[in-house]
Each structure stands twice: as structure tokens, then as C-alpha cells.
């Protein structure tokens, strides 16, 4: 038992301090020459209680674990997570909440889900921008673009194409009128052209 202050060596001199464990080669080592306090091998730094789940330790050489029984909080004005190879998040559910902008900047970004997924903004617009050609595809089923509260606008600055490349039909269905407006020529090219109206229909050309 030690009652009072324990001083080991002197300032600017230093001495190594070793605390041994019941397990061979484990325990604590303070190396004065390196100015380092080491938890050797798999010795754990525990928080709150001994035997609990809140701990930091090296489970193997090069592998550091930070564990908590229920919640791990990291709070700071800026948090940097730097990985030279991969950054993996493995969880049942993942919530990313930010009061400002969220920026994902990488040479490539892949979002892979084994179930149905949503990309939703609770307010404001959602803009997806690509510096080069972009592909939006489904491996099976329909690709649906649904503008529930307004118009759906597809704007091709140098042109727009709707192509069915697998012998399927291209259907334009509207609950109201369908307007095709062009400042120059409108060309309909097919082996057969059918315009079917259930009421009286007009095909009107206005101009000289």
C-alpha cells in the first residue's frame, strides 16, 4: 500500500516503469527514453468499470479497436478520418445528419444496397451533376422518374434522345394533352406511323 505521492526518478532524467500482468508479456510499460506509455500486446484500457465493454486495445499487431457497449460518441468542431486504402462502415442502419452541406469527394463513389433504397430531401431541391456522360440504369424492372407535385423536365442542351434499344416500345402516356413544340422541324420516322384518338382529332399545320 502506498499512501501519498509516488515519484519515480527525476525531471529530465526519467526511468522505465513496468507493471506486469498475470498473463505473460502483457501489462504496462512506460519507456522514458521514448516518452511512451504502452499497453503491451492485448492489454486493454478500460473505462467506467473493469470487465465492461468500453475499451481501447490492440487485438493484433497493427489492429486497434475502440469498443463501447451501447454508444460511441465523437464530438469536436472538426473530425478527420483518414484512410490510405479503404474506409468501411458496417452497420444495420446508417444515419448521416448534417446541419449544413454534406460533401462526398472521391475518385469514384459507389452506393450499394441489397434492398430498396431512397435518396430523399425533406425540403429543397436535389441536384445530381456529372462532368462527363452519366448512366442511370436498373438491372431489372422499370426505371421511374416521378414528379409528384410538378412537371418533369428533361433538358438536353445539345439534344435529347429517348431510345428503346431492345425491341421494346416507347410509350408517351398523359392524363391531359401531349404538346410537341419545336422551333424548327419535327420528324417522325418509322416503318409505320399511327395516330389514334378516341375522339375527333385534328392534325393542324400553321404557317406558310
Short mmCIF file of C-alpha atoms in Angstrom, two decimals:
data_model
loop_
_atom_site.label_atom_id
_atom_site.label_comp_id
_atom_site.label_asym_id
_atom_site.label_seq_id
_atom_site.Cartn_x
_atom_site.Cartn_y
_atom_site.Cartn_z
CA UNK A 1 0.00 0.00 0.00
CA UNK A 2 1.20 3.47 -0.88
CA UNK A 3 -0.28 6.47 0.89
CA UNK A 4 0.90 9.75 -0.55
CA UNK A 5 2.89 10.83 -3.59
CA UNK A 6 4.92 8.40 -5.67
CA UNK A 7 7.75 9.92 -7.69
CA UNK A 8 9.84 7.77 -9.99
CA UNK A 9 13.25 9.21 -10.91
CA UNK A 10 13.66 12.95 -11.56
CA UNK A 11 12.60 15.51 -14.15
CA UNK A 12 14.75 15.42 -17.30
CA UNK A 13 16.26 12.12 -16.16
CA UNK A 14 13.46 9.56 -16.31
CA UNK A 15 13.18 5.87 -15.58
CA UNK A 16 11.30 2.99 -17.13
CA UNK A 17 8.30 1.67 -15.20
CA UNK A 18 6.92 -1.81 -15.81
CA UNK A 19 3.64 -3.17 -14.42
CA UNK A 20 3.31 -6.89 -15.02
CA UNK A 21 0.14 -8.83 -15.76
CA UNK A 22 -0.97 -12.31 -14.74
CA UNK A 23 -0.69 -13.09 -18.46
CA UNK A 24 2.83 -13.44 -19.83
CA UNK A 25 4.24 -10.37 -21.64
CA UNK A 26 1.09 -8.28 -21.05
CA UNK A 27 0.71 -5.25 -18.81
CA UNK A 28 2.02 -1.65 -18.87
CA UNK A 29 5.40 -0.21 -19.76
CA UNK A 30 6.48 3.39 -19.52
CA UNK A 31 9.60 3.85 -21.65
CA UNK A 32 11.34 7.03 -20.50
CA UNK A 33 13.73 7.15 -23.47
CA UNK A 34 10.79 7.10 -25.94
CA UNK A 35 8.38 9.17 -23.81
CA UNK A 36 5.78 6.46 -24.41
CA UNK A 37 3.30 4.64 -22.19
CA UNK A 38 2.48 1.27 -23.71
CA UNK A 39 -0.34 -1.20 -23.14
CA UNK A 40 1.53 -4.32 -24.21
CA UNK A 41 0.08 -6.90 -26.58
CA UNK A 42 -3.70 -7.17 -25.96
CA UNK A 43 -3.77 -5.30 -22.62
CA UNK A 44 -6.96 -3.22 -22.53
CA UNK A 45 -7.57 0.34 -21.38
CA UNK A 46 -10.96 0.13 -19.67
CA UNK A 47 -13.46 2.91 -18.92
CA UNK A 48 -16.29 3.03 -16.36
CA UNK A 49 -15.65 -0.43 -14.91
CA UNK A 50 -13.37 -3.44 -15.16
CA UNK A 51 -14.85 -6.17 -17.32
CA UNK A 52 -17.21 -3.79 -19.15
CA UNK A 53 -17.42 -3.19 -22.88
CA UNK A 54 -15.93 0.33 -23.00
CA UNK A 55 -12.31 -0.23 -24.01
CA UNK A 56 -9.38 0.56 -26.27
CA UNK A 57 -6.88 -2.16 -27.11
CA UNK A 58 -4.78 -3.74 -29.86
CA UNK A 59 -6.31 -7.08 -30.79
CA UNK A 60 -3.28 -7.79 -33.00
CA UNK A 61 -0.18 -6.07 -34.29
CA UNK A 62 -1.44 -3.18 -36.45
CA UNK A 63 -5.09 -3.59 -35.37
CA UNK A 64 -6.52 -1.10 -32.84
CA UNK A 65 -10.07 -1.47 -31.54
CA UNK A 66 -12.30 1.11 -29.86
CA UNK A 67 -15.38 -0.54 -28.37
CA UNK A 68 -18.44 0.60 -26.44
CA UNK A 69 -21.36 -1.39 -25.04
CA UNK A 70 -24.08 0.84 -26.48
CA UNK A 71 -22.93 4.20 -27.90
CA UNK A 72 -19.62 5.66 -29.07
CA UNK A 73 -19.70 9.47 -29.29
CA UNK A 74 -17.02 11.53 -31.02
CA UNK A 75 -17.60 15.25 -30.60
CA UNK A 76 -15.38 18.01 -31.95
CA UNK A 77 -15.64 21.07 -34.21
CA UNK A 78 -13.80 19.06 -36.88
CA UNK A 79 -13.39 15.27 -37.07
CA UNK A 80 -10.92 13.87 -39.61
CA UNK A 81 -11.00 10.20 -40.60
CA UNK A 82 -8.12 9.40 -42.94
CA UNK A 83 -7.67 6.05 -44.70
CA UNK A 84 -5.00 5.26 -47.27
CA UNK A 85 -6.85 2.26 -48.72
CA UNK A 86 -10.48 1.61 -47.68
CA UNK A 87 -12.98 3.20 -45.31
CA UNK A 88 -15.69 0.71 -44.32
CA UNK A 89 -18.90 1.33 -42.34
CA UNK A 90 -20.61 -1.97 -41.47
CA UNK A 91 -23.89 -1.43 -39.65
CA UNK A 92 -27.56 -2.43 -39.63
CA UNK A 93 -28.63 1.19 -40.25
CA UNK A 94 -26.64 4.34 -41.04
CA UNK A 95 -27.88 7.90 -40.46
CA UNK A 96 -25.87 10.86 -41.74
CA UNK A 97 -27.31 14.07 -40.31
CA UNK A 98 -25.74 17.45 -41.02
CA UNK A 99 -26.99 20.95 -40.29
CA UNK A 100 -25.10 22.15 -43.38
CA UNK A 101 -23.90 20.65 -46.63
CA UNK A 102 -22.66 17.06 -46.99
CA UNK A 103 -19.82 16.66 -49.48
CA UNK A 104 -18.55 13.33 -50.79
CA UNK A 105 -15.39 13.87 -52.82
CA UNK A 106 -13.62 10.86 -54.29
CA UNK A 107 -12.15 9.44 -57.47
CA UNK A 108 -15.19 7.16 -57.54
CA UNK A 109 -18.29 6.79 -55.36
CA UNK A 110 -20.32 3.59 -55.14
CA UNK A 111 -23.52 3.17 -53.09
CA UNK A 112 -24.52 -0.49 -52.99
CA UNK A 113 -27.67 -1.72 -51.26
CA UNK A 114 -29.14 -5.23 -51.22
CA UNK A 115 -32.66 -3.83 -50.59
CA UNK A 116 -34.84 -0.99 -51.84
CA UNK A 117 -33.24 2.40 -51.11
CA UNK A 118 -34.28 6.04 -51.05
CA UNK A 119 -32.41 9.27 -51.66
CA UNK A 120 -34.75 11.91 -50.26
CA UNK A 121 -34.61 15.61 -49.43
CA UNK A 122 -37.18 16.74 -46.86
CA UNK A 123 -37.00 20.28 -48.26
CA UNK A 124 -35.20 21.96 -51.12
CA UNK A 125 -34.01 20.67 -54.47
CA UNK A 126 -31.87 17.63 -55.22
CA UNK A 127 -29.27 18.16 -57.94
CA UNK A 128 -27.19 15.36 -59.45
CA UNK A 129 -24.43 16.69 -61.70
CA UNK A 130 -21.84 14.82 -63.74
CA UNK A 131 -18.81 16.31 -65.52
CA UNK A 132 -18.99 13.57 -68.18
CA UNK A 133 -21.51 11.13 -69.61
CA UNK A 134 -23.72 9.53 -66.95
CA UNK A 135 -25.77 6.34 -66.92
CA UNK A 136 -28.82 5.67 -64.76
CA UNK A 137 -29.90 2.06 -65.17
CA UNK A 138 -31.71 -0.80 -63.48
CA UNK A 139 -30.67 -4.46 -63.71
CA UNK A 140 -34.35 -5.47 -63.68
CA UNK A 141 -37.71 -3.76 -63.70
CA UNK A 142 -38.71 -0.24 -64.71
CA UNK A 143 -36.82 2.98 -64.14
CA UNK A 144 -39.39 5.50 -62.94
CA UNK A 145 -38.92 9.27 -62.79
CA UNK A 146 -41.91 10.63 -60.86
CA UNK A 147 -42.52 14.32 -60.31
CA UNK A 148 -45.44 14.06 -57.89
CA UNK A 149 -46.06 17.78 -57.36
CA UNK A 150 -44.84 19.41 -60.56
CA UNK A 151 -43.56 18.89 -64.08
CA UNK A 152 -40.83 16.50 -65.15
CA UNK A 153 -38.25 18.39 -67.20
CA UNK A 154 -35.56 16.63 -69.24
CA UNK A 155 -33.26 19.29 -70.68
CA UNK A 156 -30.60 18.28 -73.19
CA UNK A 157 -28.62 21.38 -74.09
CA UNK A 158 -27.46 19.94 -77.43
CA UNK A 159 -30.30 17.49 -77.94
CA UNK A 160 -32.38 14.81 -76.24
CA UNK A 161 -32.97 11.19 -77.19
CA UNK A 162 -35.47 8.58 -75.99
CA UNK A 163 -34.20 5.23 -77.24
CA UNK A 164 -35.56 1.71 -76.88
CA UNK A 165 -32.57 -0.47 -77.76
CA UNK A 166 -34.08 -3.89 -77.05
CA UNK A 167 -37.07 -4.10 -79.42
CA UNK A 168 -39.41 -2.54 -76.87
CA UNK A 169 -41.96 0.20 -77.37
CA UNK A 170 -41.62 3.84 -76.44
CA UNK A 171 -44.92 4.97 -74.94
CA UNK A 172 -45.87 8.54 -74.10
CA UNK A 173 -48.97 8.48 -71.92
CA UNK A 174 -50.58 11.60 -70.48
CA UNK A 175 -53.74 12.26 -68.48
CA UNK A 176 -54.07 15.51 -70.46
CA UNK A 177 -52.69 16.89 -73.72
CA UNK A 178 -49.32 16.00 -75.21
CA UNK A 179 -47.60 19.01 -76.77
CA UNK A 180 -44.60 18.71 -79.06
CA UNK A 181 -43.15 22.15 -79.74
CA UNK A 182 -40.11 22.70 -81.94
CA UNK A 183 -38.58 25.91 -83.27
CA UNK A 184 -37.58 24.08 -86.47
CA UNK A 185 -38.59 20.72 -87.98
CA UNK A 186 -40.44 17.85 -86.29
CA UNK A 187 -39.54 14.50 -87.88
CA UNK A 188 -41.40 11.25 -87.21
CA UNK A 189 -39.58 8.38 -88.92
CA UNK A 190 -40.82 4.80 -88.80
CA UNK A 191 -41.86 1.87 -90.96
CA UNK A 192 -45.38 2.79 -89.93
CA UNK A 193 -46.88 5.79 -88.13
CA UNK A 194 -50.24 5.55 -86.34
CA UNK A 195 -52.04 8.41 -84.60
CA UNK A 196 -55.06 7.08 -82.70
CA UNK A 197 -57.55 9.36 -80.98
CA UNK A 198 -60.71 8.13 -79.25
CA UNK A 199 -62.46 11.46 -80.06
CA UNK A 200 -62.36 13.73 -83.09
CA UNK A 201 -58.72 14.56 -83.77
CA UNK A 202 -57.01 17.33 -85.65
CA UNK A 203 -53.60 17.42 -87.30
CA UNK A 204 -53.00 21.10 -87.92
CA UNK A 205 -50.09 22.82 -89.60
CA UNK A 206 -49.96 26.57 -89.07
CA UNK A 207 -47.67 28.54 -91.37
CA UNK A 208 -46.91 29.18 -94.99
#
